[in-house]
PDB file of C-alpha atoms in Angstrom:
ATOM      1  CA  MET A   1       4.384  23.107  -1.638  1.00  0.00           C
ATOM      2  CA  ASN A   2       5.404  19.981  -3.554  1.00  0.00           C
ATOM      3  CA  ASP A   3       8.550  19.827  -5.637  1.00  0.00           C
ATOM      4  CA  ARG A   4       7.175  19.261  -9.136  1.00  0.00           C
ATOM      5  CA  ASN A   5      10.246  17.246 -10.100  1.00  0.00           C
ATOM      6  CA  GLU A   6       9.675  14.909  -7.155  1.00  0.00           C
ATOM      7  CA  VAL A   7       5.995  14.475  -8.041  1.00  0.00           C
ATOM      8  CA  ASP A   8       6.919  13.695 -11.657  1.00  0.00           C
ATOM      9  CA  ARG A   9       9.624  11.256 -10.550  1.00  0.00           C
ATOM     10  CA  LEU A  10       7.162   9.367  -8.384  1.00  0.00           C
ATOM     11  CA  LYS A  11       4.502   9.373 -11.116  1.00  0.00           C
ATOM     12  CA  ASP A  12       7.012   7.806 -13.489  1.00  0.00           C
ATOM     13  CA  LEU A  13       7.806   5.158 -10.883  1.00  0.00           C
ATOM     14  CA  ALA A  14       4.093   4.448 -10.369  1.00  0.00           C
ATOM     15  CA  CYS A  15       3.687   3.985 -14.122  1.00  0.00           C
ATOM     16  CA  GLU A  16       6.650   1.602 -14.130  1.00  0.00           C
ATOM     17  CA  MET A  17       5.202  -0.294 -11.173  1.00  0.00           C
ATOM     18  CA  ARG A  18       1.836  -0.775 -12.906  1.00  0.00           C
ATOM     19  CA  LYS A  19       3.546  -2.106 -16.012  1.00  0.00           C
ATOM     20  CA  LYS A  20       5.621  -4.523 -13.937  1.00  0.00           C
ATOM     21  CA  LEU A  21       2.479  -5.704 -12.111  1.00  0.00           C
ATOM     22  CA  LEU A  22       0.645  -6.276 -15.377  1.00  0.00           C
ATOM     23  CA  TYR A  23       3.627  -8.038 -16.937  1.00  0.00           C
ATOM     24  CA  LEU A  24       3.792 -10.446 -14.011  1.00  0.00           C
ATOM     25  CA  CYS A  25       0.026 -10.984 -14.177  1.00  0.00           C
ATOM     26  CA  GLY A  26       0.382 -11.879 -17.862  1.00  0.00           C
ATOM     27  CA  HIS A  27       3.207 -14.356 -17.318  1.00  0.00           C
ATOM     28  CA  TYR A  28       2.260 -16.038 -14.032  1.00  0.00           C
ATOM     29  CA  GLU A  29       0.221 -19.195 -14.559  1.00  0.00           C
ATOM     30  CA  GLY A  30      -2.072 -18.626 -11.575  1.00  0.00           C
ATOM     31  CA  SER A  31      -4.167 -15.742 -10.301  1.00  0.00           C
ATOM     32  CA  VAL A  32      -2.701 -12.447  -9.084  1.00  0.00           C
ATOM     33  CA  HIS A  33      -4.620 -10.067  -6.815  1.00  0.00           C
ATOM     34  CA  ILE A  34      -4.223  -7.455  -9.511  1.00  0.00           C
ATOM     35  CA  GLY A  35      -7.257  -5.262  -8.724  1.00  0.00           C
ATOM     36  CA  GLY A  36      -6.117  -4.332  -5.226  1.00  0.00           C
ATOM     37  CA  ASP A  37      -2.482  -4.170  -6.315  1.00  0.00           C
ATOM     38  CA  LEU A  38      -3.366  -1.484  -8.854  1.00  0.00           C
ATOM     39  CA  SER A  39      -5.463   0.447  -6.339  1.00  0.00           C
ATOM     40  CA  MET A  40      -2.541   0.846  -3.927  1.00  0.00           C
ATOM     41  CA  ALA A  41       0.320   1.143  -6.444  1.00  0.00           C
ATOM     42  CA  ASP A  42       0.609   4.939  -6.134  1.00  0.00           C
ATOM     43  CA  LEU A  43       0.519   4.709  -2.343  1.00  0.00           C
ATOM     44  CA  LEU A  44       3.325   2.169  -2.115  1.00  0.00           C
ATOM     45  CA  VAL A  45       5.449   4.162  -4.536  1.00  0.00           C
ATOM     46  CA  GLY A  46       4.889   7.233  -2.364  1.00  0.00           C
ATOM     47  CA  LEU A  47       5.831   5.277   0.737  1.00  0.00           C
ATOM     48  CA  PHE A  48       8.854   3.270  -0.405  1.00  0.00           C
ATOM     49  CA  HIS A  49      10.308   5.980  -2.632  1.00  0.00           C
ATOM     50  CA  HIS A  50       9.534   9.075  -0.584  1.00  0.00           C
ATOM     51  CA  GLY A  51       7.975   8.613   2.852  1.00  0.00           C
ATOM     52  CA  LEU A  52       9.629   5.602   4.493  1.00  0.00           C
ATOM     53  CA  HIS A  53      12.971   5.930   6.234  1.00  0.00           C
ATOM     54  CA  VAL A  54      14.530   2.627   5.163  1.00  0.00           C
ATOM     55  CA  ASP A  55      17.836   1.521   3.653  1.00  0.00           C
ATOM     56  CA  PRO A  56      17.990  -1.487   1.279  1.00  0.00           C
ATOM     57  CA  GLU A  57      21.693  -1.786   2.108  1.00  0.00           C
ATOM     58  CA  ASN A  58      20.995  -2.017   5.845  1.00  0.00           C
ATOM     59  CA  ILE A  59      17.582  -3.609   6.310  1.00  0.00           C
ATOM     60  CA  SER A  60      18.034  -4.074  10.064  1.00  0.00           C
ATOM     61  CA  MET A  61      19.100  -0.556  10.988  1.00  0.00           C
ATOM     62  CA  GLU A  62      17.570   0.301  14.326  1.00  0.00           C
ATOM     63  CA  ASP A  63      16.013   3.629  13.397  1.00  0.00           C
ATOM     64  CA  ARG A  64      14.278   2.409  10.223  1.00  0.00           C
ATOM     65  CA  ASP A  65      10.561   2.971   9.805  1.00  0.00           C
ATOM     66  CA  ARG A  66       8.498  -0.210   9.998  1.00  0.00           C
ATOM     67  CA  PHE A  67       5.897  -1.095   7.361  1.00  0.00           C
ATOM     68  CA  ILE A  68       3.168  -3.710   7.779  1.00  0.00           C
ATOM     69  CA  LEU A  69       1.053  -4.778   4.814  1.00  0.00           C
ATOM     70  CA  SER A  70      -2.106  -5.800   6.638  1.00  0.00           C
ATOM     71  CA  LYS A  71      -3.872  -6.522   3.326  1.00  0.00           C
ATOM     72  CA  GLY A  72      -1.367  -9.287   2.732  1.00  0.00           C
ATOM     73  CA  HIS A  73      -2.944 -10.452  -0.532  1.00  0.00           C
ATOM     74  CA  GLY A  74      -1.413  -7.298  -2.065  1.00  0.00           C
ATOM     75  CA  ALA A  75       2.054  -8.725  -1.488  1.00  0.00           C
ATOM     76  CA  VAL A  76       3.234  -8.620  -5.102  1.00  0.00           C
ATOM     77  CA  CYS A  77       2.702  -4.849  -5.189  1.00  0.00           C
ATOM     78  CA  MET A  78       4.872  -4.503  -2.083  1.00  0.00           C
ATOM     79  CA  TYR A  79       7.519  -6.815  -3.555  1.00  0.00           C
ATOM     80  CA  ILE A  80       7.756  -4.694  -6.696  1.00  0.00           C
ATOM     81  CA  ALA A  81       7.889  -1.445  -4.697  1.00  0.00           C
ATOM     82  CA  MET A  82      10.763  -2.903  -2.685  1.00  0.00           C
ATOM     83  CA  ALA A  83      12.533  -4.221  -5.785  1.00  0.00           C
ATOM     84  CA  MET A  84      12.319  -0.795  -7.413  1.00  0.00           C
ATOM     85  CA  ARG A  85      13.833   0.697  -4.258  1.00  0.00           C
ATOM     86  CA  GLY A  86      16.755  -1.754  -4.478  1.00  0.00           C
ATOM     87  CA  PHE A  87      15.951  -4.438  -1.894  1.00  0.00           C
ATOM     88  CA  PHE A  88      16.183  -7.208  -4.533  1.00  0.00           C
ATOM     89  CA  ASP A  89      15.676  -7.748  -8.273  1.00  0.00           C
ATOM     90  CA  TYR A  90      12.337  -7.657 -10.052  1.00  0.00           C
ATOM     91  CA  ASP A  91      13.470 -10.535 -12.275  1.00  0.00           C
ATOM     92  CA  GLU A  92      13.742 -12.712  -9.163  1.00  0.00           C
ATOM     93  CA  ILE A  93      10.090 -11.971  -8.348  1.00  0.00           C
ATOM     94  CA  LEU A  94       9.076 -12.681 -11.931  1.00  0.00           C
ATOM     95  CA  SER A  95      10.865 -16.039 -12.090  1.00  0.00           C
ATOM     96  CA  THR A  96       9.887 -17.405  -8.670  1.00  0.00           C
ATOM     97  CA  TYR A  97       6.615 -15.729  -7.612  1.00  0.00           C
ATOM     98  CA  GLY A  98       4.141 -18.165  -6.071  1.00  0.00           C
ATOM     99  CA  LYS A  99       6.391 -21.196  -6.502  1.00  0.00           C
ATOM    100  CA  LEU A 100       7.199 -23.723  -3.782  1.00  0.00           C
ATOM    101  CA  ASP A 101       9.813 -22.344  -1.365  1.00  0.00           C
ATOM    102  CA  SER A 102       9.886 -18.968  -3.134  1.00  0.00           C
ATOM    103  CA  ALA A 103      10.644 -15.915  -1.009  1.00  0.00           C
ATOM    104  CA  PHE A 104       7.865 -14.205  -2.971  1.00  0.00           C
ATOM    105  CA  GLY A 105       4.699 -15.966  -1.907  1.00  0.00           C
ATOM    106  CA  MET A 106       1.153 -14.802  -2.507  1.00  0.00           C
ATOM    107  CA  HIS A 107       1.282 -13.412   1.033  1.00  0.00           C
ATOM    108  CA  PRO A 108       4.431 -11.937   2.609  1.00  0.00           C
ATOM    109  CA  CYS A 109       6.516 -14.060   4.970  1.00  0.00           C
ATOM    110  CA  LYS A 110       9.218 -12.449   7.118  1.00  0.00           C
ATOM    111  CA  VAL A 111      10.984 -15.802   7.499  1.00  0.00           C
ATOM    112  CA  GLN A 112      11.317 -16.251   3.737  1.00  0.00           C
ATOM    113  CA  LEU A 113      12.029 -12.636   2.770  1.00  0.00           C
ATOM    114  CA  PRO A 114      14.361 -10.409   4.828  1.00  0.00           C
ATOM    115  CA  GLY A 115      13.104  -6.841   4.834  1.00  0.00           C
ATOM    116  CA  VAL A 116       9.498  -7.865   5.480  1.00  0.00           C
ATOM    117  CA  GLU A 117       8.587  -6.820   9.034  1.00  0.00           C
ATOM    118  CA  CYS A 118       5.523  -9.057   9.544  1.00  0.00           C
ATOM    119  CA  SER A 119       4.010 -12.139   7.940  1.00  0.00           C
ATOM    120  CA  THR A 120       0.449 -11.218   6.962  1.00  0.00           C
ATOM    121  CA  GLY A 121      -2.497 -12.515   4.997  1.00  0.00           C
ATOM    122  CA  SER A 122      -5.146 -13.334   7.571  1.00  0.00           C
ATOM    123  CA  LEU A 123      -7.018 -10.048   7.372  1.00  0.00           C
ATOM    124  CA  GLY A 124      -7.761  -7.839  10.351  1.00  0.00           C
ATOM    125  CA  HIS A 125      -4.562  -8.392  12.329  1.00  0.00           C
ATOM    126  CA  GLY A 126      -2.042  -5.978  10.829  1.00  0.00           C
ATOM    127  CA  LEU A 127      -3.096  -2.906  12.796  1.00  0.00           C
ATOM    128  CA  SER A 128      -2.927  -4.834  16.078  1.00  0.00           C
ATOM    129  CA  MET A 129       0.668  -5.817  15.304  1.00  0.00           C
ATOM    130  CA  ALA A 130       1.443  -2.238  14.303  1.00  0.00           C
ATOM    131  CA  VAL A 131       0.070  -0.976  17.637  1.00  0.00           C
ATOM    132  CA  GLY A 132       2.363  -3.394  19.463  1.00  0.00           C
ATOM    133  CA  MET A 133       5.385  -2.315  17.448  1.00  0.00           C
ATOM    134  CA  ALA A 134       4.613   1.378  17.958  1.00  0.00           C
ATOM    135  CA  LEU A 135       4.127   0.843  21.701  1.00  0.00           C
ATOM    136  CA  SER A 136       7.421  -1.057  21.895  1.00  0.00           C
ATOM    137  CA  ALA A 137       9.176   1.835  20.155  1.00  0.00           C
ATOM    138  CA  ARG A 138       7.692   4.210  22.743  1.00  0.00           C
ATOM    139  CA  TYR A 139       8.957   2.127  25.672  1.00  0.00           C
ATOM    140  CA  LYS A 140      12.425   1.887  24.091  1.00  0.00           C
ATOM    141  CA  LYS A 141      12.434   5.634  23.341  1.00  0.00           C
ATOM    142  CA  GLN A 142      13.004   4.966  19.633  1.00  0.00           C
ATOM    143  CA  GLY A 143      12.179   7.671  17.100  1.00  0.00           C
ATOM    144  CA  HIS A 144      10.905   5.745  14.078  1.00  0.00           C
ATOM    145  CA  ARG A 145       7.358   5.496  12.720  1.00  0.00           C
ATOM    146  CA  VAL A 146       5.234   2.402  12.149  1.00  0.00           C
ATOM    147  CA  PHE A 147       3.116   2.416   8.989  1.00  0.00           C
ATOM    148  CA  CYS A 148       0.279  -0.048   8.384  1.00  0.00           C
ATOM    149  CA  MET A 149      -1.548  -0.449   5.070  1.00  0.00           C
ATOM    150  CA  LEU A 150      -5.091  -1.811   5.413  1.00  0.00           C
ATOM    151  CA  GLY A 151      -7.798  -2.614   2.908  1.00  0.00           C
ATOM    152  CA  ASP A 152     -11.153  -1.057   3.669  1.00  0.00           C
ATOM    153  CA  GLY A 153     -12.776  -4.495   3.525  1.00  0.00           C
ATOM    154  CA  GLU A 154     -10.810  -5.760   6.505  1.00  0.00           C
ATOM    155  CA  THR A 155     -11.901  -2.750   8.551  1.00  0.00           C
ATOM    156  CA  THR A 156     -15.278  -4.444   8.977  1.00  0.00           C
ATOM    157  CA  GLU A 157     -13.511  -6.706  11.497  1.00  0.00           C
ATOM    158  CA  GLY A 158     -13.700  -6.014  15.217  1.00  0.00           C
ATOM    159  CA  SER A 159      -9.993  -6.579  15.810  1.00  0.00           C
ATOM    160  CA  VAL A 160      -9.217  -3.527  13.680  1.00  0.00           C
ATOM    161  CA  TRP A 161     -11.394  -1.301  15.855  1.00  0.00           C
ATOM    162  CA  GLU A 162      -9.967  -2.745  19.063  1.00  0.00           C
ATOM    163  CA  ALA A 163      -6.538  -1.720  17.779  1.00  0.00           C
ATOM    164  CA  ALA A 164      -7.919   1.651  16.655  1.00  0.00           C
ATOM    165  CA  LEU A 165      -9.236   2.237  20.177  1.00  0.00           C
ATOM    166  CA  THR A 166      -5.943   1.176  21.786  1.00  0.00           C
ATOM    167  CA  ALA A 167      -3.604   3.436  19.772  1.00  0.00           C
ATOM    168  CA  PRO A 168      -4.910   6.809  21.042  1.00  0.00           C
ATOM    169  CA  SER A 169      -5.196   5.404  24.565  1.00  0.00           C
ATOM    170  CA  TYR A 170      -1.427   4.858  24.554  1.00  0.00           C
ATOM    171  CA  LYS A 171      -0.790   8.139  22.707  1.00  0.00           C
ATOM    172  CA  LEU A 172       0.891   6.455  19.743  1.00  0.00           C
ATOM    173  CA  GLY A 173       1.583   9.420  17.488  1.00  0.00           C
ATOM    174  CA  ASN A 174       4.308   7.309  15.858  1.00  0.00           C
ATOM    175  CA  LEU A 175       1.625   5.088  14.272  1.00  0.00           C
ATOM    176  CA  ILE A 176       0.256   5.752  10.782  1.00  0.00           C
ATOM    177  CA  ALA A 177      -2.606   3.755   9.246  1.00  0.00           C
ATOM    178  CA  LEU A 178      -3.145   4.033   5.508  1.00  0.00           C
ATOM    179  CA  ILE A 179      -6.482   2.698   4.306  1.00  0.00           C
ATOM    180  CA  ASP A 180      -6.876   1.642   0.674  1.00  0.00           C
ATOM    181  CA  ARG A 181     -10.483   2.821   0.412  1.00  0.00           C
ATOM    182  CA  ASN A 182     -11.351   1.321  -2.985  1.00  0.00           C
ATOM    183  CA  LYS A 183     -14.895   0.517  -1.824  1.00  0.00           C
ATOM    184  CA  GLN A 184     -14.827  -3.064  -3.107  1.00  0.00           C
ATOM    185  CA  PHE A 185     -14.722  -6.420  -1.376  1.00  0.00           C
ATOM    186  CA  MET A 186     -13.800  -9.655  -3.098  1.00  0.00           C
ATOM    187  CA  THR A 187     -17.272 -10.341  -4.498  1.00  0.00           C
ATOM    188  CA  THR A 188     -19.260  -7.113  -4.110  1.00  0.00           C
ATOM    189  CA  PHE A 189     -19.055  -3.359  -3.515  1.00  0.00           C
ATOM    190  CA  SER A 190     -18.363  -2.447   0.085  1.00  0.00           C
ATOM    191  CA  GLU A 191     -21.459  -0.436   0.973  1.00  0.00           C
ATOM    192  CA  LYS A 192     -23.860  -3.242  -0.048  1.00  0.00           C
ATOM    193  CA  PRO A 193     -23.197  -5.806   2.698  1.00  0.00           C
ATOM    194  CA  MET A 194     -21.717  -3.393   5.250  1.00  0.00           C
ATOM    195  CA  ILE A 195     -22.205   0.379   5.409  1.00  0.00           C
ATOM    196  CA  LEU A 196     -18.847   1.948   6.239  1.00  0.00           C
ATOM    197  CA  GLU A 197     -19.696   5.614   5.728  1.00  0.00           C
ATOM    198  CA  PRO A 198     -19.153   8.091   7.278  1.00  0.00           C
ATOM    199  CA  TYR A 199     -15.776   6.401   7.143  1.00  0.00           C
ATOM    200  CA  GLY A 200     -13.313   9.103   8.168  1.00  0.00           C
ATOM    201  CA  ASP A 201     -15.601  10.196  10.992  1.00  0.00           C
ATOM    202  CA  LYS A 202     -15.388   6.711  12.512  1.00  0.00           C
ATOM    203  CA  TRP A 203     -11.621   7.027  12.847  1.00  0.00           C
ATOM    204  CA  LYS A 204     -11.967  10.552  14.231  1.00  0.00           C
ATOM    205  CA  SER A 205     -14.444   9.335  16.844  1.00  0.00           C
ATOM    206  CA  PHE A 206     -11.850   6.788  18.000  1.00  0.00           C
ATOM    207  CA  GLY A 207      -9.380   9.615  18.624  1.00  0.00           C
ATOM    208  CA  TRP A 208      -7.295   9.573  15.443  1.00  0.00           C
ATOM    209  CA  ASN A 209      -5.952  12.454  13.407  1.00  0.00           C
ATOM    210  CA  VAL A 210      -7.587  11.851   9.992  1.00  0.00           C
ATOM    211  CA  LYS A 211      -6.506  12.928   6.522  1.00  0.00           C
ATOM    212  CA  GLU A 212      -8.591  12.072   3.452  1.00  0.00           C
ATOM    213  CA  ILE A 213      -6.831  12.120   0.094  1.00  0.00           C
ATOM    214  CA  ASP A 214      -7.120  10.946  -3.482  1.00  0.00           C
ATOM    215  CA  GLY A 215      -4.935   7.854  -3.335  1.00  0.00           C
ATOM    216  CA  HIS A 216      -3.952   8.258  -6.992  1.00  0.00           C
ATOM    217  CA  ASP A 217      -2.881  11.908  -6.738  1.00  0.00           C
ATOM    218  CA  MET A 218       0.855  11.777  -6.075  1.00  0.00           C
ATOM    219  CA  ALA A 219       0.992  15.394  -4.910  1.00  0.00           C
ATOM    220  CA  GLN A 220      -1.669  14.666  -2.269  1.00  0.00           C
ATOM    221  CA  ILE A 221       0.101  11.469  -1.219  1.00  0.00           C
ATOM    222  CA  ILE A 222       3.445  13.117  -0.551  1.00  0.00           C
ATOM    223  CA  ASN A 223       1.772  16.131   1.078  1.00  0.00           C
ATOM    224  CA  ALA A 224       0.065  13.754   3.512  1.00  0.00           C
ATOM    225  CA  LEU A 225       3.348  11.970   4.244  1.00  0.00           C
ATOM    226  CA  ASP A 226       5.369  15.173   4.559  1.00  0.00           C
ATOM    227  CA  SER A 227       2.868  16.774   6.944  1.00  0.00           C
ATOM    228  CA  LEU A 228       2.672  13.919   9.450  1.00  0.00           C
ATOM    229  CA  PRO A 229       2.924  14.913  13.127  1.00  0.00           C
ATOM    230  CA  SER A 230       6.284  14.360  14.785  1.00  0.00           C
ATOM    231  CA  CYS A 231       7.020  10.865  16.059  1.00  0.00           C
ATOM    232  CA  ASP A 232       6.764  12.027  19.670  1.00  0.00           C
ATOM    233  CA  SER A 233       3.236  13.388  19.195  1.00  0.00           C
ATOM    234  CA  HIS A 234       0.349  11.760  21.067  1.00  0.00           C
ATOM    235  CA  VAL A 235      -2.265  11.202  18.346  1.00  0.00           C
ATOM    236  CA  PRO A 236      -2.041   8.419  15.716  1.00  0.00           C
ATOM    237  CA  THR A 237      -2.841   9.331  12.114  1.00  0.00           C
ATOM    238  CA  ALA A 238      -5.196   7.580   9.700  1.00  0.00           C
ATOM    239  CA  ILE A 239      -4.819   8.489   6.029  1.00  0.00           C
ATOM    240  CA  VAL A 240      -7.997   7.471   4.216  1.00  0.00           C
ATOM    241  CA  CYS A 241      -6.911   7.005   0.600  1.00  0.00           C
ATOM    242  CA  HIS A 242      -9.800   7.071  -1.868  1.00  0.00           C
ATOM    243  CA  THR A 243      -8.805   4.741  -4.693  1.00  0.00           C
ATOM    244  CA  VAL A 244     -10.158   2.769  -7.640  1.00  0.00           C
ATOM    245  CA  LYS A 245      -9.701  -0.976  -7.765  1.00  0.00           C
ATOM    246  CA  GLY A 246      -7.943  -1.899 -11.006  1.00  0.00           C
ATOM    247  CA  LYS A 247      -6.797   1.720 -11.487  1.00  0.00           C
ATOM    248  CA  GLY A 248      -5.279   2.455 -14.881  1.00  0.00           C
ATOM    249  CA  VAL A 249      -6.805  -0.399 -16.885  1.00  0.00           C
ATOM    250  CA  SER A 250     -10.217   0.308 -18.404  1.00  0.00           C
ATOM    251  CA  PHE A 251     -11.528  -3.258 -18.301  1.00  0.00           C
ATOM    252  CA  MET A 252     -10.408  -3.752 -14.697  1.00  0.00           C
ATOM    253  CA  GLU A 253     -11.488  -0.507 -13.035  1.00  0.00           C
ATOM    254  CA  ARG A 254     -14.333  -1.064 -10.541  1.00  0.00           C
ATOM    255  CA  ASN A 255     -14.867  -4.509 -12.058  1.00  0.00           C
ATOM    256  CA  ILE A 256     -15.721  -7.095  -9.365  1.00  0.00           C
ATOM    257  CA  GLY A 257     -14.327  -9.848 -11.592  1.00  0.00           C
ATOM    258  CA  TRP A 258     -10.826  -8.420 -11.283  1.00  0.00           C
ATOM    259  CA  HIS A 259     -10.252  -8.891  -7.569  1.00  0.00           C
ATOM    260  CA  ALA A 260      -7.850 -11.564  -8.775  1.00  0.00           C
ATOM    261  CA  GLY A 261      -7.099 -13.147 -12.098  1.00  0.00           C
ATOM    262  CA  SER A 262      -4.590 -13.686 -14.877  1.00  0.00           C
ATOM    263  CA  LEU A 263      -4.108 -11.880 -18.161  1.00  0.00           C
ATOM    264  CA  SER A 264      -3.780 -13.276 -21.658  1.00  0.00           C
ATOM    265  CA  LEU A 265      -0.788 -11.852 -23.505  1.00  0.00           C
ATOM    266  CA  GLU A 266      -3.142  -9.803 -25.702  1.00  0.00           C
ATOM    267  CA  ASP A 267      -4.942  -8.300 -22.690  1.00  0.00           C
ATOM    268  CA  MET A 268      -1.617  -7.723 -20.934  1.00  0.00           C
ATOM    269  CA  GLU A 269      -0.279  -5.749 -23.895  1.00  0.00           C
ATOM    270  CA  GLN A 270      -3.504  -3.725 -24.098  1.00  0.00           C
ATOM    271  CA  ALA A 271      -3.375  -2.961 -20.372  1.00  0.00           C
ATOM    272  CA  ILE A 272       0.289  -1.914 -20.443  1.00  0.00           C
ATOM    273  CA  ALA A 273      -0.400   0.308 -23.458  1.00  0.00           C
ATOM    274  CA  GLN A 274      -3.225   2.034 -21.564  1.00  0.00           C
ATOM    275  CA  VAL A 275      -0.963   2.719 -18.576  1.00  0.00           C
ATOM    276  CA  ASP A 276       1.756   4.087 -20.861  1.00  0.00           C
ATOM    277  CA  ALA A 277      -0.690   6.273 -22.783  1.00  0.00           C
ATOM    278  CA  ALA A 278      -2.173   7.747 -19.599  1.00  0.00           C
ATOM    279  CA  ARG A 279       1.271   8.772 -18.330  1.00  0.00           C
ATOM    280  CA  CYS A 280       2.155  10.274 -21.712  1.00  0.00           C
ATOM    281  CA  ARG A 281      -1.013  12.378 -21.599  1.00  0.00           C
ATOM    282  CA  GLU A 282      -0.094  13.576 -18.089  1.00  0.00           C
ATOM    283  CA  ARG A 283       3.372  14.597 -19.225  1.00  0.00           C
ATOM    284  CA  SER A 284       1.981  16.506 -22.215  1.00  0.00           C
ATOM    285  CA  VAL A 285      -0.400  18.455 -19.966  1.00  0.00           C
ATOM    286  CA  THR A 286       2.296  19.462 -17.454  1.00  0.00           C
ATOM    287  CA  SER A 287       5.116  20.121 -19.931  1.00  0.00           C
TER     288      SER A 287
END
């Protein structure tokens, strides 16, 4: 049973994250991958503020959980989740994002930003790296987990399924894949060019423990994280998170044009107001 106070705390953080994402999108001169950032905002709040064993004061501690953002174009969402956890300041992201030599590039770079486990951006490779890290932890008899966030679009690539086949073969129960199943690619909806359903059954057939959740329901998110098998188990877990691209902003939701873009100040204010209003309605219902 979830602690209602914890669910409410995380919902408030997710609301704050969305507003920070939209504020950056309204002030950055270039495009931000805002659609996919908004689809995984709740998931990254659940991870960085509840599920991940990490310490911003000791980013290299040996027993920390590892997190790989395979969908590297969602980097700004990860940066903000980390900033809200205390790894660095949001204002630093806001003032330097996307600039030459910034630690906060459009894709994450472990050389530029301590606390990032892997440099990513070329889609389809994150799960392979996660398999290697989980296998290394097994050989070293370490007790941490390795989490990998993938977009459903990149799971059309063969390298993902090679990694998915490898993980159960090596009994990597310390490996967790979270799939942002927003059912959109960059220029079209996912089932048009490539039929992915039955999606969860594909992972099951490769030998994974599969959970399917609403990726915007914070209670379901933390239930999935809290009920993970122990790190010494033999079956990796895939959490298929059903989400909406552009979640929380009416003119962005399921809108192909908002894979990436920038906001005028007027649209930014409208979007932030919508996010605020939605959270206020939630509070009034549960109070």
